[in-house]
Amino acid sequence: MEGIFIGVLCLSGCLTFSTCLLHQYHFVSDEMNWTEAQSYCREKYTDLATIENTEEMKKLKDTVSAAGHSSKVWIGLYSHIDWKWSDGFNQSGAEYRSWDNYQPNNHQGNELCVATNGLIWKDNGCLRPSPFVCYNGTLEDFHFVLGNTAKTWTEAQRHCREHYTDLATVRNDADNNKIQTLLPAGKWTWIGLYRDPQIYWSDGSNYSFSSWYHGDNPLGSMKVICGVADLEQGGQWRIFSCQERKPFVCYSVPTVKTVVKMRVKLEDSSLDLNDPAVKEQILKQLQDRLKENGLSGVTLKWKKQADGKVFHKEEKGSDKKKKTEL
């Protein structure tokens, strides 16, 4: 004989976009390095501040300003600085650099490719059309070739690979001097050095929204950089050594709790819905269904009733409508 049973399910977490629109920010005035701040935030709240839209940017600025602070604060932004050569060269000489003073400076937080004027180098925005230098042959027996047509760095790389070997790899002063003899005076020209963006949030969120300072963000020789929101620059993001000590902003996520009364119709009357294994299997199926519908970050658990059970057989004439309470 079929039976209809009533159980109560608790859902907590970010149930819809509207309930999770904004992070809750918490300013901490104690000065720590970035890693210490990260540990503190993970222990006391959720993590160092993640900022995913302009509304959250405003909320973070308001939170810090309300605490009477008007300078730089750590947020959850960080990046690895890993310069690479287009041809993958990583042997002796791969670390050779001829940076200009105050370079690389990651202007506007978006300079990932390297150009040379034949003597000194600078980082530049990869989409800026410029002449370029290819090399042909092997690194043991090669010659440089100048491409005079202005191309983006990626277009220049493609051209060099199609017609020669690759964009120029520069291993020492001798290589640098050879390029200098090819270039017209004052012409900034692409070479094969670049770095991946590799920008991350501490909590693993996707990096899509950005609010970089429209000026220089000197990288120096740092291998890892960490981000601040600079209240003196309208909250725009800048980069510093992760070892510097600064106040910081943590975030937490407001949790919505929903209680759902659910009805289960049994095809097998011998099944005990209050069996822990059965209840666990039902929760797993519900969790999978939520994920299929794009809902993540939701915790499910059963709510026990007065007698300690979750499910009770429905009596005839009882209210069979589902009820939801906040």
Short mmCIF file of C-alpha atoms in Angstrom, two decimals:
data_model
loop_
_atom_site.label_atom_id
_atom_site.label_comp_id
_atom_site.label_asym_id
_atom_site.label_seq_id
_atom_site.Cartn_x
_atom_site.Cartn_y
_atom_site.Cartn_z
CA MET A 1 0.00 0.00 0.00
CA GLU A 2 1.31 3.42 -0.90
CA GLY A 3 1.96 5.96 1.82
CA ILE A 4 2.39 9.74 1.82
CA PHE A 5 4.83 11.11 4.36
CA ILE A 6 5.59 14.65 5.54
CA GLY A 7 9.11 15.81 6.38
CA VAL A 8 10.72 19.18 7.11
CA LEU A 9 13.85 20.29 5.26
CA CYS A 10 16.14 23.18 6.20
CA LEU A 11 18.01 25.02 3.45
CA SER A 12 20.63 27.61 4.28
CA GLY A 13 23.07 29.55 2.15
CA CYS A 14 22.84 31.70 -0.95
CA LEU A 15 19.63 30.46 -2.47
CA THR A 16 19.19 32.96 -5.30
CA PHE A 17 21.11 35.78 -6.95
CA SER A 18 19.05 38.37 -5.11
CA THR A 19 19.88 36.95 -1.68
CA CYS A 20 23.63 36.90 -2.40
CA LEU A 21 24.11 40.11 -4.34
CA LEU A 22 26.38 41.86 -1.86
CA HIS A 23 29.15 40.68 0.40
CA GLN A 24 29.13 41.95 3.97
CA TYR A 25 32.41 43.81 4.56
CA HIS A 26 34.32 44.16 7.84
CA PHE A 27 37.20 46.63 8.28
CA VAL A 28 40.06 45.50 10.52
CA SER A 29 42.40 48.28 11.66
CA ASP A 30 45.21 45.98 12.87
CA GLU A 31 48.12 46.12 10.42
CA MET A 32 49.18 42.72 9.08
CA ASN A 33 50.93 41.38 6.02
CA TRP A 34 48.62 39.95 3.34
CA THR A 35 48.98 36.31 4.40
CA GLU A 36 48.32 37.13 8.06
CA ALA A 37 45.26 39.17 7.04
CA GLN A 38 44.02 36.27 4.93
CA SER A 39 44.33 33.85 7.88
CA TYR A 40 42.54 36.29 10.20
CA CYS A 41 39.64 36.76 7.78
CA ARG A 42 39.25 33.03 7.21
CA GLU A 43 39.15 32.43 10.95
CA LYS A 44 36.81 35.27 11.92
CA TYR A 45 34.67 35.72 8.78
CA THR A 46 34.76 34.09 5.34
CA ASP A 47 37.89 35.46 3.61
CA LEU A 48 39.69 38.63 2.55
CA ALA A 49 37.39 40.95 0.62
CA THR A 50 36.29 39.88 -2.85
CA ILE A 51 34.72 42.60 -5.04
CA GLU A 52 32.57 41.45 -7.96
CA ASN A 53 30.73 44.58 -9.14
CA THR A 54 30.52 48.37 -8.75
CA GLU A 55 27.88 48.09 -6.04
CA GLU A 56 30.21 46.00 -3.90
CA MET A 57 33.06 48.42 -4.65
CA LYS A 58 30.95 51.27 -3.24
CA LYS A 59 29.93 49.20 -0.22
CA LEU A 60 33.56 48.40 0.61
CA LYS A 61 34.57 52.08 0.33
CA ASP A 62 31.64 53.12 2.54
CA THR A 63 32.58 50.48 5.13
CA VAL A 64 36.21 51.61 5.33
CA SER A 65 35.33 55.33 5.31
CA ALA A 66 32.76 54.85 8.09
CA ALA A 67 35.55 53.37 10.23
CA GLY A 68 37.54 56.59 9.79
CA HIS A 69 40.20 55.12 7.50
CA SER A 70 41.18 56.85 4.26
CA SER A 71 44.26 55.12 2.92
CA LYS A 72 45.20 51.67 1.60
CA VAL A 73 43.63 48.40 2.79
CA TRP A 74 44.41 44.84 1.78
CA ILE A 75 41.74 43.05 -0.25
CA GLY A 76 41.78 39.44 -1.47
CA LEU A 77 43.50 40.15 -4.78
CA TYR A 78 46.87 38.55 -5.59
CA SER A 79 48.94 37.51 -8.60
CA HIS A 80 52.06 35.52 -9.48
CA ILE A 81 54.57 37.36 -11.65
CA ASP A 82 56.01 34.79 -14.04
CA TRP A 83 57.75 36.22 -17.09
CA LYS A 84 58.06 33.74 -19.97
CA TRP A 85 59.54 33.65 -23.45
CA SER A 86 57.23 33.00 -26.38
CA ASP A 87 59.29 30.01 -27.56
CA GLY A 88 59.32 28.48 -24.06
CA PHE A 89 63.06 29.09 -23.55
CA ASN A 90 63.96 28.48 -19.88
CA GLN A 91 67.68 27.70 -19.89
CA SER A 92 70.67 29.85 -18.97
CA GLY A 93 69.88 33.42 -19.99
CA ALA A 94 66.11 33.09 -19.63
CA GLU A 95 66.23 35.50 -16.69
CA TYR A 96 68.10 38.20 -18.61
CA ARG A 97 66.33 41.59 -18.46
CA SER A 98 67.13 45.12 -19.63
CA TRP A 99 64.35 47.06 -17.93
CA ASP A 100 64.17 50.84 -18.10
CA ASN A 101 64.08 52.72 -14.79
CA TYR A 102 60.83 52.08 -12.86
CA GLN A 103 59.91 49.27 -15.26
CA PRO A 104 57.97 47.02 -15.35
CA ASN A 105 55.23 49.27 -13.99
CA ASN A 106 52.04 47.41 -14.99
CA HIS A 107 50.32 50.68 -15.95
CA GLN A 108 46.56 50.51 -15.27
CA GLY A 109 47.06 46.92 -14.11
CA ASN A 110 47.07 45.64 -17.67
CA GLU A 111 50.63 45.46 -19.09
CA LEU A 112 51.54 41.86 -19.80
CA CYS A 113 53.85 42.08 -22.84
CA VAL A 114 57.34 43.52 -23.32
CA ALA A 115 58.71 45.97 -25.89
CA THR A 116 62.23 47.24 -26.51
CA ASN A 117 63.67 50.34 -28.16
CA GLY A 118 66.85 48.36 -28.82
CA LEU A 119 68.47 49.33 -25.55
CA ILE A 120 65.95 49.25 -22.71
CA TRP A 121 62.70 47.35 -22.15
CA LYS A 122 59.28 48.22 -20.77
CA ASP A 123 56.05 46.32 -20.18
CA ASN A 124 53.16 47.40 -22.35
CA GLY A 125 49.54 46.61 -23.11
CA CYS A 126 49.53 43.61 -25.43
CA LEU A 127 46.83 45.10 -27.69
CA ARG A 128 48.90 48.16 -28.61
CA PRO A 129 49.96 47.85 -32.31
CA SER A 130 53.76 47.99 -32.58
CA PRO A 131 56.56 46.76 -34.86
CA PHE A 132 58.18 43.52 -33.68
CA VAL A 133 61.34 41.44 -33.81
CA CYS A 134 61.32 37.77 -34.80
CA TYR A 135 64.21 35.32 -34.80
CA ASN A 136 64.90 32.66 -37.40
CA GLY A 137 66.88 29.45 -36.93
CA THR A 138 67.80 27.95 -33.59
CA LEU A 139 69.07 29.73 -30.50
CA GLU A 140 72.51 28.31 -31.29
CA ASP A 141 72.42 29.58 -34.89
CA PHE A 142 69.92 32.37 -35.54
CA HIS A 143 69.40 35.90 -36.80
CA PHE A 144 66.87 38.58 -35.85
CA VAL A 145 64.33 39.89 -38.34
CA LEU A 146 62.45 43.19 -37.97
CA GLY A 147 58.73 43.28 -38.72
CA ASN A 148 57.86 46.87 -39.60
CA THR A 149 54.09 46.42 -39.79
CA ALA A 150 52.43 47.40 -36.48
CA LYS A 151 50.68 44.44 -34.85
CA THR A 152 49.39 43.47 -31.43
CA TRP A 153 51.71 41.18 -29.48
CA THR A 154 49.61 38.10 -30.31
CA GLU A 155 49.45 39.02 -34.01
CA ALA A 156 53.22 39.54 -34.02
CA GLN A 157 53.74 36.16 -32.35
CA ARG A 158 51.56 34.47 -34.97
CA HIS A 159 53.43 36.20 -37.81
CA CYS A 160 56.83 35.19 -36.46
CA ARG A 161 55.76 31.58 -35.99
CA GLU A 162 54.29 31.38 -39.49
CA HIS A 163 57.23 33.00 -41.34
CA TYR A 164 60.24 32.49 -39.05
CA THR A 165 60.77 30.67 -35.74
CA ASP A 166 59.20 32.86 -33.05
CA LEU A 167 59.22 36.30 -31.46
CA ALA A 168 62.70 37.29 -30.35
CA THR A 169 64.22 35.67 -27.28
CA VAL A 170 66.92 37.91 -25.77
CA ARG A 171 69.40 36.08 -23.53
CA ASN A 172 72.23 38.54 -22.98
CA ASP A 173 73.72 41.93 -23.84
CA ALA A 174 75.00 40.59 -27.18
CA ASP A 175 71.45 39.64 -28.26
CA ASN A 176 70.15 42.99 -27.05
CA ASN A 177 72.82 44.85 -29.04
CA LYS A 178 71.96 42.91 -32.22
CA ILE A 179 68.35 44.05 -31.94
CA GLN A 180 69.47 47.64 -31.34
CA THR A 181 71.18 47.72 -34.76
CA LEU A 182 67.87 46.78 -36.45
CA LEU A 183 65.57 49.35 -34.92
CA PRO A 184 64.87 52.94 -35.99
CA ALA A 185 65.62 55.38 -33.18
CA GLY A 186 62.80 55.73 -30.65
CA LYS A 187 60.71 52.81 -31.99
CA TRP A 188 59.25 50.55 -29.31
CA THR A 189 59.11 47.04 -30.70
CA TRP A 190 57.67 43.75 -29.41
CA ILE A 191 59.98 40.95 -28.27
CA GLY A 192 58.92 37.50 -27.02
CA LEU A 193 58.76 38.21 -23.28
CA TYR A 194 55.30 38.16 -21.68
CA ARG A 195 53.50 37.07 -18.54
CA ASP A 196 50.17 35.37 -17.94
CA PRO A 197 47.51 37.48 -16.19
CA GLN A 198 47.14 34.97 -13.34
CA ILE A 199 45.04 37.29 -11.18
CA TYR A 200 43.19 35.57 -8.37
CA TRP A 201 40.83 36.23 -5.49
CA SER A 202 41.73 34.68 -2.14
CA ASP A 203 38.41 32.81 -1.96
CA GLY A 204 38.79 31.35 -5.46
CA SER A 205 36.12 33.53 -7.08
CA ASN A 206 36.43 34.19 -10.81
CA TYR A 207 38.29 37.37 -11.69
CA SER A 208 36.02 39.30 -14.05
CA PHE A 209 35.24 42.73 -12.56
CA SER A 210 38.24 45.07 -12.06
CA SER A 211 38.85 48.60 -10.80
CA TRP A 212 42.58 49.22 -11.32
CA TYR A 213 44.31 52.51 -10.57
CA HIS A 214 44.88 54.42 -13.83
CA GLY A 215 48.56 54.92 -13.17
CA ASP A 216 51.71 52.93 -12.43
CA ASN A 217 51.76 49.74 -10.37
CA PRO A 218 55.51 49.00 -10.15
CA LEU A 219 56.33 45.30 -10.14
CA GLY A 220 60.07 45.51 -9.58
CA SER A 221 61.49 42.02 -9.08
CA MET A 222 58.54 40.76 -7.03
CA LYS A 223 57.39 37.21 -7.74
CA VAL A 224 54.05 37.54 -5.95
CA ILE A 225 52.03 40.73 -5.59
CA CYS A 226 48.99 41.50 -3.48
CA GLY A 227 46.20 44.01 -3.98
CA VAL A 228 44.88 46.93 -2.00
CA ALA A 229 41.90 49.21 -2.36
CA ASP A 230 43.38 52.71 -2.15
CA LEU A 231 40.85 55.07 -0.56
CA GLU A 232 43.04 58.02 -1.52
CA GLN A 233 42.41 57.02 -5.15
CA GLY A 234 38.67 56.46 -4.86
CA GLY A 235 39.13 52.84 -3.77
CA GLN A 236 40.89 51.85 -7.00
CA TRP A 237 43.12 48.80 -6.81
CA ARG A 238 46.91 48.94 -6.61
CA ILE A 239 49.60 46.32 -6.01
CA PHE A 240 52.25 46.05 -3.30
CA SER A 241 54.64 43.56 -1.80
CA CYS A 242 52.58 41.04 0.17
CA GLN A 243 54.99 41.48 3.10
CA GLU A 244 53.98 45.08 3.76
CA ARG A 245 51.78 45.58 6.81
CA LYS A 246 48.41 47.27 6.27
CA PRO A 247 44.88 47.26 7.67
CA PHE A 248 42.49 45.12 5.68
CA VAL A 249 38.91 44.26 4.81
CA CYS A 250 37.29 40.85 5.32
CA TYR A 251 33.94 39.72 4.01
CA SER A 252 31.15 37.44 5.11
CA VAL A 253 28.09 36.27 3.19
CA PRO A 254 24.63 36.90 4.65
CA THR A 255 22.91 33.53 5.00
CA VAL A 256 19.27 32.97 4.17
CA LYS A 257 17.58 30.10 5.99
CA THR A 258 14.49 28.51 4.48
CA VAL A 259 12.36 25.76 6.01
CA VAL A 260 10.44 23.63 3.54
CA LYS A 261 7.73 21.10 4.40
CA MET A 262 7.87 18.35 1.81
CA ARG A 263 5.61 15.42 0.92
CA VAL A 264 7.07 12.09 -0.19
CA LYS A 265 4.95 9.42 -1.85
CA LEU A 266 6.27 5.89 -1.36
CA GLU A 267 5.93 3.18 -3.97
CA ASP A 268 7.47 0.69 -1.57
CA SER A 269 5.68 0.84 1.78
CA SER A 270 8.47 -1.15 3.46
CA LEU A 271 10.94 1.72 3.02
CA ASP A 272 11.71 3.56 6.26
CA LEU A 273 12.19 7.25 5.43
CA ASN A 274 13.61 7.88 8.91
CA ASP A 275 16.48 5.47 8.27
CA PRO A 276 19.68 7.64 8.32
CA ALA A 277 20.94 6.09 5.07
CA VAL A 278 17.64 6.79 3.30
CA LYS A 279 17.56 10.39 4.55
CA GLU A 280 21.16 10.90 3.40
CA GLN A 281 20.36 9.54 -0.05
CA ILE A 282 17.37 11.87 -0.40
CA LEU A 283 19.54 14.87 0.59
CA LYS A 284 22.14 13.88 -2.00
CA GLN A 285 19.50 13.70 -4.75
CA LEU A 286 18.11 17.10 -3.73
CA GLN A 287 21.61 18.64 -3.66
CA ASP A 288 22.34 17.27 -7.14
CA ARG A 289 19.06 18.72 -8.42
CA LEU A 290 19.94 22.15 -7.00
CA LYS A 291 23.33 22.08 -8.72
CA GLU A 292 21.69 21.11 -12.02
CA ASN A 293 19.59 24.25 -11.69
CA GLY A 294 22.59 26.48 -11.02
CA LEU A 295 22.24 26.79 -7.23
CA SER A 296 25.49 26.29 -5.35
CA GLY A 297 26.60 27.18 -1.82
CA VAL A 298 23.38 25.75 -0.32
CA THR A 299 23.48 23.53 2.77
CA LEU A 300 20.66 21.02 3.25
CA LYS A 301 19.75 19.27 6.49
CA TRP A 302 16.70 17.62 7.97
CA LYS A 303 14.80 19.26 10.80
CA LYS A 304 13.74 16.81 13.44
CA GLN A 305 10.26 17.13 14.89
CA ALA A 306 9.29 16.88 18.56
CA ASP A 307 9.61 13.09 18.70
CA GLY A 308 13.03 13.12 17.05
CA LYS A 309 11.78 11.89 13.70
CA VAL A 310 11.85 13.78 10.42
CA PHE A 311 9.03 12.03 8.52
CA HIS A 312 5.51 11.24 9.69
CA LYS A 313 2.74 9.57 7.75
CA GLU A 314 0.17 12.07 6.60
CA GLU A 315 -3.26 11.73 8.15
CA LYS A 316 -6.34 12.00 5.97
CA GLY A 317 -7.81 15.46 5.86
CA SER A 318 -4.53 17.18 6.82
CA ASP A 319 -3.30 20.20 4.94
CA LYS A 320 -1.44 18.83 1.92
CA LYS A 321 -0.03 22.12 0.73
CA LYS A 322 3.68 22.81 0.89
CA LYS A 323 4.59 25.59 3.29
CA THR A 324 7.70 27.72 3.21
CA GLU A 325 8.85 29.88 6.09
CA LEU A 326 11.72 32.35 6.22
#
